[in-house]
XYZ file of C-alpha atoms in Angstrom:
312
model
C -2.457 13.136 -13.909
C -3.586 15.916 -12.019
C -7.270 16.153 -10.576
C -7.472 20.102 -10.367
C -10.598 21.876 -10.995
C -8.419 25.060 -11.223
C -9.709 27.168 -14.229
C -6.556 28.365 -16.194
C -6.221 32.166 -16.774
C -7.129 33.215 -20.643
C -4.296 32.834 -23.069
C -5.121 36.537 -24.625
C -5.056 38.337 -21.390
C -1.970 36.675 -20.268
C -0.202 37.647 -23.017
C -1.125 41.241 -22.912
C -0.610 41.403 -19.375
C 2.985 40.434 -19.651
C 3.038 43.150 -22.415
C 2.546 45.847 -19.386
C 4.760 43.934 -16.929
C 7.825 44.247 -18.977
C 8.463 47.886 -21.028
C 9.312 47.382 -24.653
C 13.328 47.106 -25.972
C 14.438 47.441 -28.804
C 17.464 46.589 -28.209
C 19.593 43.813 -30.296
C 20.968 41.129 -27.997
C 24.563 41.037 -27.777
C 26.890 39.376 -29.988
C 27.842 35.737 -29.227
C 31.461 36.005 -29.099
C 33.218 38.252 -26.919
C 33.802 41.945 -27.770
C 37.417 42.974 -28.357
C 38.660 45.187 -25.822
C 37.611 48.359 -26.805
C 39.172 51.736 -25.142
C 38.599 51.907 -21.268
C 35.374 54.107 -20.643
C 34.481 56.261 -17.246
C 33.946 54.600 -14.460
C 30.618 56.112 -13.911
C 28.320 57.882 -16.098
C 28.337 61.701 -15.664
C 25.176 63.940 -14.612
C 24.357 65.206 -18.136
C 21.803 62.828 -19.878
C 22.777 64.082 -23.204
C 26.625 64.257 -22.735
C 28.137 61.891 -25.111
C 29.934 58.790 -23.864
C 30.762 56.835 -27.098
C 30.250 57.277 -30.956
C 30.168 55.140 -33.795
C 31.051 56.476 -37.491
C 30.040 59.718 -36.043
C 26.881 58.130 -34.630
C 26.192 59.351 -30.678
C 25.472 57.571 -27.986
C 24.613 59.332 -24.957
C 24.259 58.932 -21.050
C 20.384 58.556 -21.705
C 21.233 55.608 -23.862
C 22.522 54.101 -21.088
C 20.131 54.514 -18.659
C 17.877 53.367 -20.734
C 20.075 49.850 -21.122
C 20.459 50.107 -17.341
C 16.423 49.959 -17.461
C 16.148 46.984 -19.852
C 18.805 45.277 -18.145
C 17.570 41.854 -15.285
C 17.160 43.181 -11.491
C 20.425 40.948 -10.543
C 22.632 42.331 -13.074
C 21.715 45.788 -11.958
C 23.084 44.727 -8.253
C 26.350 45.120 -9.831
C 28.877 48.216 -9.606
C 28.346 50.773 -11.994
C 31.682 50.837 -12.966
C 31.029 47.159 -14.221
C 27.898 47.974 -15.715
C 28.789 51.072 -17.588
C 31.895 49.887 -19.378
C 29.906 46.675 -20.673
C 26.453 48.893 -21.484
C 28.866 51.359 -23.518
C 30.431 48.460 -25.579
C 27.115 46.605 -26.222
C 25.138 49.581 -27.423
C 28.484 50.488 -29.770
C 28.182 47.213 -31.103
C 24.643 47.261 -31.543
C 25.424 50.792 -33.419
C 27.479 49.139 -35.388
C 25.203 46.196 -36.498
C 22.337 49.169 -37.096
C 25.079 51.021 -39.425
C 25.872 47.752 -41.840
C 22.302 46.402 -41.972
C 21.254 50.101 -43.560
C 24.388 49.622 -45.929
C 23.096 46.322 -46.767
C 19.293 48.353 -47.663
C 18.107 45.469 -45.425
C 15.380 48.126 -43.877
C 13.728 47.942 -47.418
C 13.427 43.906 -47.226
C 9.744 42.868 -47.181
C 9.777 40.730 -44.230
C 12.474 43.094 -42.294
C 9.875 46.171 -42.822
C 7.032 44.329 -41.757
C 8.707 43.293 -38.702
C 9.415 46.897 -37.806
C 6.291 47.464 -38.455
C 4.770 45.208 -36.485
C 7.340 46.145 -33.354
C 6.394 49.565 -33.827
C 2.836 48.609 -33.446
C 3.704 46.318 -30.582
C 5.325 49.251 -28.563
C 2.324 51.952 -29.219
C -0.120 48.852 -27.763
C 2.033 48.548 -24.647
C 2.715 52.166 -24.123
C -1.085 52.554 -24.072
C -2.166 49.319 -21.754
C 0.680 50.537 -19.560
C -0.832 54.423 -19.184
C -3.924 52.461 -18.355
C -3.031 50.027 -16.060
C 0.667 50.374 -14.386
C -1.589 53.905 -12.319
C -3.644 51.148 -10.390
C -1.112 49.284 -9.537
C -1.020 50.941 -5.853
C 0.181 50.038 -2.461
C -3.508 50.981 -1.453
C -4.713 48.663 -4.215
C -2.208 45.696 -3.389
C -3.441 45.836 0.639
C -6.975 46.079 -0.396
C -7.179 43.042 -2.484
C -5.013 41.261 0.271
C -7.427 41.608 3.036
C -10.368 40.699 0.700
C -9.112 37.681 -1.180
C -7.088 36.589 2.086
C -6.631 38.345 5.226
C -10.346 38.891 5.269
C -11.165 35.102 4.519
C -11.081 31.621 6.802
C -7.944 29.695 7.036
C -8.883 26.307 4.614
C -8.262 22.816 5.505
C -5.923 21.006 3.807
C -4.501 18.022 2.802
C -1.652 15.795 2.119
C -2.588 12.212 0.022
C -1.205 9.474 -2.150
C -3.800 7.647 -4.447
C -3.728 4.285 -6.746
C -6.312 4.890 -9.795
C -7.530 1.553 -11.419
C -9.695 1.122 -14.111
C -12.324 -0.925 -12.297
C -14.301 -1.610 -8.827
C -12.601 -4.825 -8.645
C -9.468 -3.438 -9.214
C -9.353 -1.593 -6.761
C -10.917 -4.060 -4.030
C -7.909 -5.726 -4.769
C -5.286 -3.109 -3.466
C -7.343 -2.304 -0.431
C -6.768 -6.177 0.354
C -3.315 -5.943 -0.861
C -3.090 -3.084 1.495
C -4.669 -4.160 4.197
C -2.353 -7.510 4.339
C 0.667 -5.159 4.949
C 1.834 -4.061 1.390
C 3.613 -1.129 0.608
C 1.220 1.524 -0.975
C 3.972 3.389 -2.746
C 5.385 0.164 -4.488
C 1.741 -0.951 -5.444
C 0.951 2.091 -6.679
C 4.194 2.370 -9.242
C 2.801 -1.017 -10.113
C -0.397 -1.317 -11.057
C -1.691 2.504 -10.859
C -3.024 4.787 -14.082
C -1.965 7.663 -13.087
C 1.946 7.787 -14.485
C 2.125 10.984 -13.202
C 2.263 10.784 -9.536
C 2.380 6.845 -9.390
C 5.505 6.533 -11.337
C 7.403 9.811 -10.191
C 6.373 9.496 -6.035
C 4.323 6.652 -5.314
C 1.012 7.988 -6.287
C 1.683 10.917 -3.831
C -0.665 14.168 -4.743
C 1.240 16.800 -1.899
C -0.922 19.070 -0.145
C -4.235 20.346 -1.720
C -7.424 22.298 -0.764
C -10.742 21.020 -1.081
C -11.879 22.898 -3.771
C -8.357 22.143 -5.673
C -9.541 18.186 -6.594
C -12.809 16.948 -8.311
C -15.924 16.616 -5.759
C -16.066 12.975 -5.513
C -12.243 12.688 -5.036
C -12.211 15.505 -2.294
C -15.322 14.529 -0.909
C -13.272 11.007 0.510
C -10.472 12.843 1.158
C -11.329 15.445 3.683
C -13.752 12.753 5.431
C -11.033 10.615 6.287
C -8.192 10.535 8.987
C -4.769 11.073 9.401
C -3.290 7.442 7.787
C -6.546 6.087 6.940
C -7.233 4.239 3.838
C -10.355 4.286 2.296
C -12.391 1.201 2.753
C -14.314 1.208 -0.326
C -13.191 2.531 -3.929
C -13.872 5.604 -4.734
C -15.316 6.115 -8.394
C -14.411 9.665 -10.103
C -14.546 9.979 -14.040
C -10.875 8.929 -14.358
C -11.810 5.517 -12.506
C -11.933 3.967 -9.339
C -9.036 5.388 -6.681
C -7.615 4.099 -2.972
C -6.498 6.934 -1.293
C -4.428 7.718 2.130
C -4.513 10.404 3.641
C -0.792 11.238 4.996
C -1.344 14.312 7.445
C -4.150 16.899 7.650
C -3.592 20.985 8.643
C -4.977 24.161 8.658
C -3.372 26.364 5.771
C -2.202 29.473 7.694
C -3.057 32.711 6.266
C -0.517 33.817 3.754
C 1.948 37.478 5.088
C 0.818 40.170 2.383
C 4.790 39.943 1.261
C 4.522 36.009 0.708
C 1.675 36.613 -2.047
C 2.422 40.647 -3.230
C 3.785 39.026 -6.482
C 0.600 37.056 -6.976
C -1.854 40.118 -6.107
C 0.143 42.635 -8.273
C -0.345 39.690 -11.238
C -4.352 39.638 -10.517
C -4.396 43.376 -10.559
C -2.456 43.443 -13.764
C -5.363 40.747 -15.654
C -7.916 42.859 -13.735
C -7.309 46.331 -15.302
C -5.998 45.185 -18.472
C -9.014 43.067 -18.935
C -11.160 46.935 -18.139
C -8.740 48.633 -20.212
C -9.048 46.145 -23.832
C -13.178 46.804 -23.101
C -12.665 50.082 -22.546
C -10.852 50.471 -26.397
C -13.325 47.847 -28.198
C -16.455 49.359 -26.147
C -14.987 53.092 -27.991
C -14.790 51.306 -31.933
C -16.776 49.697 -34.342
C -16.033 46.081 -34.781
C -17.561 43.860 -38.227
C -15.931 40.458 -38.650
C -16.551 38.809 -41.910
C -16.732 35.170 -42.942
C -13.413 34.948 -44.790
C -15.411 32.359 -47.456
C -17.997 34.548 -48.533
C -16.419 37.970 -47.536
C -20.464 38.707 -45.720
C -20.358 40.522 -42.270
C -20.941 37.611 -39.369
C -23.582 38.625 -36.763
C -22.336 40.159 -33.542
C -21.253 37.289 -31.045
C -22.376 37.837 -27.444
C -19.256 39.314 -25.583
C -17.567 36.101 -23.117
C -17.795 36.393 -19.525
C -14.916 37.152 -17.735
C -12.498 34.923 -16.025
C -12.394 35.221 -12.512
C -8.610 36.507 -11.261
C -7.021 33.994 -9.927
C -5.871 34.480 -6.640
């Protein structure tokens, strides 16, 4: 159990934010089993996008194939040398060719559920070419330092820190441990036995690791911060989850993050930021009537939600 006040980012914009992050493919994953060695290929792909490096029942594919694969392809399998990547791009897109050719043989584009899944890829890829026109031009350098020295360079260093708790169910309860405590036993053995909290009490002794104030509830924080390094509280301290003991391990001053160190985290902020401006920016531009599905009447317009802060 966890005692974070941290507000989770919205499902919807999360998922259309990783929409931009990642351009749309196409492409069918390779086959299982190993290819059979197929005739050698260049070493290296020549200058001309459209010469032709492979074909399949008279099918082409070209050097811009490819580089496209090269594009869709992890950032550590790009590290390797191109005449390892080439050979093996070649041979996957001739036997993704291959697959394309006897699934049209089959008339499996005219299946019902096949169609509508090309359908609904098509319709996919025409969303995320759009959010990406509108978001991937803000995602600047100039953008990434300015939210770093507002949201952290241009902020305090915070306190924080590092406890282990017991949670009981009552004030008694937890009297009890502070004696048991107090007469010499070991916190992270009493907390494995008798704390609530299976989480941290069964996996580390009821240790919580570092945290910020405003990471834990108010009354659990509260006690926390006003107490010294290896101090146990004296008194229980009642939250809605029950009545906890904490120690406080070690306190310190959470240094100020390098702009590399978080330039991940920023860029992902930016991303929910302007994708968040661009879906209002389409919906503000259309007409939108939702219906109750029972009697097929238009509902009444529902006040829009306030938005999420980013998360930093």
């Amino acid at each position: 159990m966890r005692f974070s006040t941290k507000a989770s980012a919205l499902a919807a914009t999360a998922l259309i934010a990783s929409a931009v992050l990642s351009a749309p493919s196409f492409a069918a994953p390779a086959p299982a089993a190993a290819p059979a060695p197929q005739a050698a290929a260049p070493a290296a792909p020549p200058a001309d996008p459209k010469a032709v490096v492979a074909t399949v029942n008279g099918e082409k594919i070209t050097v811009a194939d490819v580089q496209d694969a090269v594009g869709n392809m992890p950032d550590q399998m790009r590290q390797l040398p191109p005449n390892v990547i080439y050979p093996m791009l070649i041979n996957q897109l001739a036997d993704q060719k291959a697959i394309q050719i006897a699934a049209h043989k089959d008339g499996l584009e005219k299946s019902p559920d096949v169609k509508k899944a090309m359908d609904a890829a098509a319709t996919n890829a025409l969303q995320n070419a759009w959010l990406s026109r509108e978001v991937m031009p803000h995602l600047t350098d100039a953008e990434v330092q300015a939210y770093y020295q507002q949201n952290y360079a241009g902020k305090p260093a915070e306190q924080e820190v590092h406890a282990r708790h017991i949670l009981v169910k009552t004030e008694a309860e937890a009297q009890d441990v502070i004696k048991k405590l107090k007469a010499g036993e070991d916190f992270a053995k009493l907390a494995a036995q008798v704390s609530t909290d299976t989480g941290s009490a069964k996996q580390n002794g009821g240790d919580l690791g570092w945290f910020k104030k405003g990471d834990m509830i108010p009354a659990f924080s509260d006690a926390a911060f006003a107490m010294k390094k290896g101090e146990i509280s004296s008194t229980p301290v009642k939250s809605q989850y029950g009545f906890h003991v904490i120690q406080v391990l070690d306190t310190r001053t959470d240094p100020i993050p390098s702009l590399d160190s978080v330039k991940g985290k920023i860029r992902q902020a930016l991303i929910q930021k302007y994708v968040r401006d661009a879906v209002a920016k389409a919906t503000a531009a259309v007409k939108i009537v939702r219906f109750d599905p029972t009697t097929g009447k238009p509902l009444p317009d529902a006040p829009a939600p306030a938005a999420a802060p980013a998360k930093k």
